[in-house]
Amino acid sequence: MANFSVAYLILSRVEFGDNPEKFLHTNPGEQGWTIGGIYELYNKEVIDWKFIRDVLEVCTYDPERASVMLYADSATKQSVFNHFRREYWDKILLDEVQDQSKANNIFLSGVHIGIRNAAKLAQKVVQVQQDGFIGQYTIRALNNYNEPMFKTHFDKLEIANYNNLIERNPNLEWARAGFLNRAYEV
């Protein structure tokens, strides 16, 4: 069975290079902070943003210094880890996927484009109803699908999705390399 901790290590690499100085950062065109891959604007209740701003103040608003301090804080790191486990991995039953690579692909895509959209991509690959909900029928189909073919087809759909997203919102062009990196990382 797939293991969340393995997938989370990959997420850490693509989100902040597993670099403590980049654990807390801002991205061009975004409003607010991102910590460990959790974007403040859409996740106001997930993380203690007041604590993060207090750490920034203590660090005289040096984001790299604050980032290192927050990375060293086990409670903050555990909150980030728990959030991704609970809101992404668990909600689409990725513990039940036998192949780690398949689970990694769906998880990383889900963090970026939403779990329902990632589930639909996976369902399209394994040719089951694309309802965005992974249940036992989809799990069986995923577990029976050839892994190298899954990766090839999933990556193709994921990249097309990113290209469509940028086409609809040209302000995201700055993120193209990161989108592609995420797709090819697993």
PDB file of C-alpha atoms in Angstrom:
ATOM      1  CA  MET A   1       0.000   0.000   0.000  1.00  0.00           C
ATOM      2  CA  ALA A   2       1.084   3.550  -0.664  1.00  0.00           C
ATOM      3  CA  ASN A   3       2.647   5.519   2.169  1.00  0.00           C
ATOM      4  CA  PHE A   4       1.767   9.164   2.848  1.00  0.00           C
ATOM      5  CA  SER A   5       5.176   9.986   4.351  1.00  0.00           C
ATOM      6  CA  VAL A   6       6.882   9.038   1.079  1.00  0.00           C
ATOM      7  CA  ALA A   7       4.520  11.253  -0.913  1.00  0.00           C
ATOM      8  CA  TYR A   8       4.947  14.109   1.565  1.00  0.00           C
ATOM      9  CA  LEU A   9       8.722  14.082   1.069  1.00  0.00           C
ATOM     10  CA  ILE A  10       8.167  14.596  -2.649  1.00  0.00           C
ATOM     11  CA  LEU A  11       5.695  17.384  -1.930  1.00  0.00           C
ATOM     12  CA  SER A  12       8.302  19.060   0.297  1.00  0.00           C
ATOM     13  CA  ARG A  13      10.821  18.899  -2.528  1.00  0.00           C
ATOM     14  CA  VAL A  14       8.509  20.473  -5.092  1.00  0.00           C
ATOM     15  CA  GLU A  15       7.021  23.055  -2.735  1.00  0.00           C
ATOM     16  CA  PHE A  16      10.132  24.432  -1.063  1.00  0.00           C
ATOM     17  CA  GLY A  17      13.039  22.347  -2.250  1.00  0.00           C
ATOM     18  CA  ASP A  18      13.120  20.730   1.194  1.00  0.00           C
ATOM     19  CA  ASN A  19      15.086  23.869   2.075  1.00  0.00           C
ATOM     20  CA  PRO A  20      14.320  25.325   5.534  1.00  0.00           C
ATOM     21  CA  GLU A  21      14.935  28.851   4.177  1.00  0.00           C
ATOM     22  CA  LYS A  22      12.087  28.375   1.671  1.00  0.00           C
ATOM     23  CA  PHE A  23       9.570  26.664   4.001  1.00  0.00           C
ATOM     24  CA  LEU A  24       7.879  30.077   4.362  1.00  0.00           C
ATOM     25  CA  HIS A  25       7.784  32.112   1.169  1.00  0.00           C
ATOM     26  CA  THR A  26       5.713  34.246  -1.144  1.00  0.00           C
ATOM     27  CA  ASN A  27       5.069  33.573  -4.807  1.00  0.00           C
ATOM     28  CA  PRO A  28       4.759  36.159  -7.580  1.00  0.00           C
ATOM     29  CA  GLY A  29       1.169  37.122  -8.215  1.00  0.00           C
ATOM     30  CA  GLU A  30      -0.097  35.655  -4.933  1.00  0.00           C
ATOM     31  CA  GLN A  31      -1.377  37.489  -1.892  1.00  0.00           C
ATOM     32  CA  GLY A  32       0.004  36.307   1.400  1.00  0.00           C
ATOM     33  CA  TRP A  33       2.398  33.671   2.555  1.00  0.00           C
ATOM     34  CA  THR A  34       2.848  30.024   1.693  1.00  0.00           C
ATOM     35  CA  ILE A  35       4.194  27.697   4.356  1.00  0.00           C
ATOM     36  CA  GLY A  36       5.226  24.197   3.401  1.00  0.00           C
ATOM     37  CA  GLY A  37       2.850  24.383   0.439  1.00  0.00           C
ATOM     38  CA  ILE A  38      -0.159  25.814   2.299  1.00  0.00           C
ATOM     39  CA  TYR A  39      -1.249  29.091   0.743  1.00  0.00           C
ATOM     40  CA  GLU A  40      -2.527  31.581   3.302  1.00  0.00           C
ATOM     41  CA  LEU A  41      -5.235  33.157   1.141  1.00  0.00           C
ATOM     42  CA  TYR A  42      -7.182  29.902   0.812  1.00  0.00           C
ATOM     43  CA  ASN A  43      -6.253  28.357   4.139  1.00  0.00           C
ATOM     44  CA  LYS A  44      -6.889  30.988   6.802  1.00  0.00           C
ATOM     45  CA  GLU A  45      -7.971  28.455   9.438  1.00  0.00           C
ATOM     46  CA  VAL A  46      -5.443  25.689   8.741  1.00  0.00           C
ATOM     47  CA  ILE A  47      -2.312  27.286  10.151  1.00  0.00           C
ATOM     48  CA  ASP A  48      -1.783  29.728  12.990  1.00  0.00           C
ATOM     49  CA  TRP A  49      -0.979  32.687  10.730  1.00  0.00           C
ATOM     50  CA  LYS A  50      -0.775  35.013  13.725  1.00  0.00           C
ATOM     51  CA  PHE A  51       2.061  32.884  15.086  1.00  0.00           C
ATOM     52  CA  ILE A  52       3.777  33.078  11.693  1.00  0.00           C
ATOM     53  CA  ARG A  53       3.456  36.871  11.623  1.00  0.00           C
ATOM     54  CA  ASP A  54       4.800  37.020  15.191  1.00  0.00           C
ATOM     55  CA  VAL A  55       7.835  34.988  14.106  1.00  0.00           C
ATOM     56  CA  LEU A  56       8.282  37.311  11.115  1.00  0.00           C
ATOM     57  CA  GLU A  57       8.187  40.301  13.460  1.00  0.00           C
ATOM     58  CA  VAL A  58      10.784  38.719  15.774  1.00  0.00           C
ATOM     59  CA  CYS A  59      12.957  38.118  12.694  1.00  0.00           C
ATOM     60  CA  THR A  60      12.554  41.766  11.591  1.00  0.00           C
ATOM     61  CA  TYR A  61      10.539  40.551   8.593  1.00  0.00           C
ATOM     62  CA  ASP A  62      13.452  38.562   7.174  1.00  0.00           C
ATOM     63  CA  PRO A  63      11.477  35.741   5.509  1.00  0.00           C
ATOM     64  CA  GLU A  64      14.418  33.340   5.240  1.00  0.00           C
ATOM     65  CA  ARG A  65      15.295  33.701   8.916  1.00  0.00           C
ATOM     66  CA  ALA A  66      11.641  33.330   9.921  1.00  0.00           C
ATOM     67  CA  SER A  67      11.345  30.346   7.596  1.00  0.00           C
ATOM     68  CA  VAL A  68      14.252  28.553   9.291  1.00  0.00           C
ATOM     69  CA  MET A  69      12.715  29.225  12.703  1.00  0.00           C
ATOM     70  CA  LEU A  70       9.314  27.939  11.596  1.00  0.00           C
ATOM     71  CA  TYR A  71      10.870  24.875   9.979  1.00  0.00           C
ATOM     72  CA  ALA A  72      12.552  24.104  13.303  1.00  0.00           C
ATOM     73  CA  ASP A  73       9.208  24.388  15.126  1.00  0.00           C
ATOM     74  CA  SER A  74       7.863  20.844  15.352  1.00  0.00           C
ATOM     75  CA  ALA A  75       4.283  22.003  15.962  1.00  0.00           C
ATOM     76  CA  THR A  76       4.236  24.074  12.767  1.00  0.00           C
ATOM     77  CA  LYS A  77       5.784  21.286  10.712  1.00  0.00           C
ATOM     78  CA  GLN A  78       3.333  18.778  12.186  1.00  0.00           C
ATOM     79  CA  SER A  79       0.388  21.073  11.356  1.00  0.00           C
ATOM     80  CA  VAL A  80       1.509  21.250   7.732  1.00  0.00           C
ATOM     81  CA  PHE A  81       2.041  17.477   7.563  1.00  0.00           C
ATOM     82  CA  ASN A  82      -1.344  16.754   9.187  1.00  0.00           C
ATOM     83  CA  HIS A  83      -3.152  19.166   6.883  1.00  0.00           C
ATOM     84  CA  PHE A  84      -1.905  17.448   3.742  1.00  0.00           C
ATOM     85  CA  ARG A  85      -2.586  14.006   5.169  1.00  0.00           C
ATOM     86  CA  ARG A  86      -6.123  14.836   6.300  1.00  0.00           C
ATOM     87  CA  GLU A  87      -7.304  17.144   3.491  1.00  0.00           C
ATOM     88  CA  TYR A  88      -5.685  15.486   0.490  1.00  0.00           C
ATOM     89  CA  TRP A  89      -4.314  11.980   1.027  1.00  0.00           C
ATOM     90  CA  ASP A  90      -7.026  10.596   3.313  1.00  0.00           C
ATOM     91  CA  LYS A  91      -9.964  12.178   1.494  1.00  0.00           C
ATOM     92  CA  ILE A  92      -9.200  10.249  -1.673  1.00  0.00           C
ATOM     93  CA  LEU A  93      -8.234   6.977   0.013  1.00  0.00           C
ATOM     94  CA  LEU A  94      -4.658   6.930  -1.248  1.00  0.00           C
ATOM     95  CA  ASP A  95      -3.615   4.498   1.508  1.00  0.00           C
ATOM     96  CA  GLU A  96      -5.574   1.901  -0.453  1.00  0.00           C
ATOM     97  CA  VAL A  97      -3.654   2.414  -3.694  1.00  0.00           C
ATOM     98  CA  GLN A  98      -1.099  -0.371  -3.989  1.00  0.00           C
ATOM     99  CA  ASP A  99       1.424   1.475  -6.140  1.00  0.00           C
ATOM    100  CA  GLN A 100       3.305   4.353  -4.494  1.00  0.00           C
ATOM    101  CA  SER A 101       3.950   6.103  -7.812  1.00  0.00           C
ATOM    102  CA  LYS A 102       0.251   6.243  -8.695  1.00  0.00           C
ATOM    103  CA  ALA A 103      -0.636   7.579  -5.256  1.00  0.00           C
ATOM    104  CA  ASN A 104       2.185  10.143  -5.451  1.00  0.00           C
ATOM    105  CA  ASN A 105       0.964  11.399  -8.826  1.00  0.00           C
ATOM    106  CA  ILE A 106      -2.625  11.785  -7.685  1.00  0.00           C
ATOM    107  CA  PHE A 107      -1.613  13.386  -4.373  1.00  0.00           C
ATOM    108  CA  LEU A 108       0.788  15.949  -5.828  1.00  0.00           C
ATOM    109  CA  SER A 109      -1.687  16.866  -8.521  1.00  0.00           C
ATOM    110  CA  GLY A 110      -4.465  17.085  -5.945  1.00  0.00           C
ATOM    111  CA  VAL A 111      -2.490  19.522  -3.821  1.00  0.00           C
ATOM    112  CA  HIS A 112      -2.096  21.745  -6.825  1.00  0.00           C
ATOM    113  CA  ILE A 113      -5.376  21.488  -8.723  1.00  0.00           C
ATOM    114  CA  GLY A 114      -7.691  20.138  -6.031  1.00  0.00           C
ATOM    115  CA  ILE A 115      -8.382  16.564  -5.075  1.00  0.00           C
ATOM    116  CA  ARG A 116     -11.588  16.267  -7.111  1.00  0.00           C
ATOM    117  CA  ASN A 117      -9.807  17.429 -10.260  1.00  0.00           C
ATOM    118  CA  ALA A 118      -6.866  15.088  -9.637  1.00  0.00           C
ATOM    119  CA  ALA A 119      -9.305  12.244  -8.977  1.00  0.00           C
ATOM    120  CA  LYS A 120     -11.048  12.964 -12.286  1.00  0.00           C
ATOM    121  CA  LEU A 121      -7.714  12.830 -14.125  1.00  0.00           C
ATOM    122  CA  ALA A 122      -6.924   9.469 -12.509  1.00  0.00           C
ATOM    123  CA  GLN A 123     -10.423   8.190 -13.278  1.00  0.00           C
ATOM    124  CA  LYS A 124     -10.058   9.239 -16.888  1.00  0.00           C
ATOM    125  CA  VAL A 125      -6.778   7.316 -17.153  1.00  0.00           C
ATOM    126  CA  VAL A 126      -8.224   4.107 -15.677  1.00  0.00           C
ATOM    127  CA  GLN A 127     -11.460   4.575 -17.660  1.00  0.00           C
ATOM    128  CA  VAL A 128     -14.039   4.738 -14.893  1.00  0.00           C
ATOM    129  CA  GLN A 129     -16.735   7.318 -14.224  1.00  0.00           C
ATOM    130  CA  GLN A 130     -15.110  10.741 -13.747  1.00  0.00           C
ATOM    131  CA  ASP A 131     -17.027  11.985 -10.735  1.00  0.00           C
ATOM    132  CA  GLY A 132     -14.038  13.258  -8.728  1.00  0.00           C
ATOM    133  CA  PHE A 133     -14.660  10.886  -5.838  1.00  0.00           C
ATOM    134  CA  ILE A 134     -12.315   7.973  -5.322  1.00  0.00           C
ATOM    135  CA  GLY A 135     -14.141   5.006  -3.892  1.00  0.00           C
ATOM    136  CA  GLN A 136     -13.615   1.262  -4.012  1.00  0.00           C
ATOM    137  CA  TYR A 137     -14.494   0.979  -7.721  1.00  0.00           C
ATOM    138  CA  THR A 138     -11.828   3.519  -8.661  1.00  0.00           C
ATOM    139  CA  ILE A 139      -9.353   1.994  -6.190  1.00  0.00           C
ATOM    140  CA  ARG A 140      -9.765  -1.423  -7.864  1.00  0.00           C
ATOM    141  CA  ALA A 141      -9.287   0.119 -11.295  1.00  0.00           C
ATOM    142  CA  LEU A 142      -6.190   2.001 -10.140  1.00  0.00           C
ATOM    143  CA  ASN A 143      -4.703  -1.091  -8.535  1.00  0.00           C
ATOM    144  CA  ASN A 144      -5.271  -3.127 -11.711  1.00  0.00           C
ATOM    145  CA  TYR A 145      -3.893  -0.520 -14.120  1.00  0.00           C
ATOM    146  CA  ASN A 146      -0.357  -0.835 -15.468  1.00  0.00           C
ATOM    147  CA  GLU A 147       1.875   1.608 -13.523  1.00  0.00           C
ATOM    148  CA  PRO A 148       4.140   2.886 -16.347  1.00  0.00           C
ATOM    149  CA  MET A 149       1.107   3.437 -18.570  1.00  0.00           C
ATOM    150  CA  PHE A 150      -0.701   5.199 -15.720  1.00  0.00           C
ATOM    151  CA  LYS A 151       2.189   7.624 -15.230  1.00  0.00           C
ATOM    152  CA  THR A 152       2.478   8.359 -18.958  1.00  0.00           C
ATOM    153  CA  HIS A 153      -1.247   9.003 -19.388  1.00  0.00           C
ATOM    154  CA  PHE A 154      -1.672  10.863 -16.087  1.00  0.00           C
ATOM    155  CA  ASP A 155       1.298  13.170 -16.814  1.00  0.00           C
ATOM    156  CA  LYS A 156      -0.103  13.937 -20.277  1.00  0.00           C
ATOM    157  CA  LEU A 157      -3.501  14.902 -18.825  1.00  0.00           C
ATOM    158  CA  GLU A 158      -1.906  16.858 -15.978  1.00  0.00           C
ATOM    159  CA  ILE A 159       0.307  18.886 -18.346  1.00  0.00           C
ATOM    160  CA  ALA A 160      -2.649  19.598 -20.636  1.00  0.00           C
ATOM    161  CA  ASN A 161      -4.573  20.785 -17.570  1.00  0.00           C
ATOM    162  CA  TYR A 162      -1.733  23.137 -16.568  1.00  0.00           C
ATOM    163  CA  ASN A 163      -1.439  24.491 -20.116  1.00  0.00           C
ATOM    164  CA  ASN A 164      -5.209  25.146 -20.209  1.00  0.00           C
ATOM    165  CA  LEU A 165      -4.991  26.853 -16.822  1.00  0.00           C
ATOM    166  CA  ILE A 166      -2.233  29.194 -18.044  1.00  0.00           C
ATOM    167  CA  GLU A 167      -4.108  29.843 -21.282  1.00  0.00           C
ATOM    168  CA  ARG A 168      -7.183  30.885 -19.271  1.00  0.00           C
ATOM    169  CA  ASN A 169      -5.079  32.912 -16.823  1.00  0.00           C
ATOM    170  CA  PRO A 170      -1.915  34.275 -18.492  1.00  0.00           C
ATOM    171  CA  ASN A 171      -0.830  35.794 -15.151  1.00  0.00           C
ATOM    172  CA  LEU A 172       0.193  32.247 -14.174  1.00  0.00           C
ATOM    173  CA  GLU A 173       2.845  32.025 -16.886  1.00  0.00           C
ATOM    174  CA  TRP A 174       5.466  32.630 -14.178  1.00  0.00           C
ATOM    175  CA  ALA A 175       4.500  29.260 -12.670  1.00  0.00           C
ATOM    176  CA  ARG A 176       4.778  27.126 -15.832  1.00  0.00           C
ATOM    177  CA  ALA A 177       8.193  25.675 -14.951  1.00  0.00           C
ATOM    178  CA  GLY A 178       6.979  24.782 -11.463  1.00  0.00           C
ATOM    179  CA  PHE A 179       3.830  23.175 -12.856  1.00  0.00           C
ATOM    180  CA  LEU A 180       5.857  21.024 -15.243  1.00  0.00           C
ATOM    181  CA  ASN A 181       8.380  20.194 -12.530  1.00  0.00           C
ATOM    182  CA  ARG A 182       5.544  18.970 -10.336  1.00  0.00           C
ATOM    183  CA  ALA A 183       4.130  16.810 -13.136  1.00  0.00           C
ATOM    184  CA  TYR A 184       7.476  15.219 -13.954  1.00  0.00           C
ATOM    185  CA  GLU A 185       8.682  14.872 -10.338  1.00  0.00           C
ATOM    186  CA  VAL A 186       6.920  11.535  -9.848  1.00  0.00           C
TER     187      VAL A 186
END
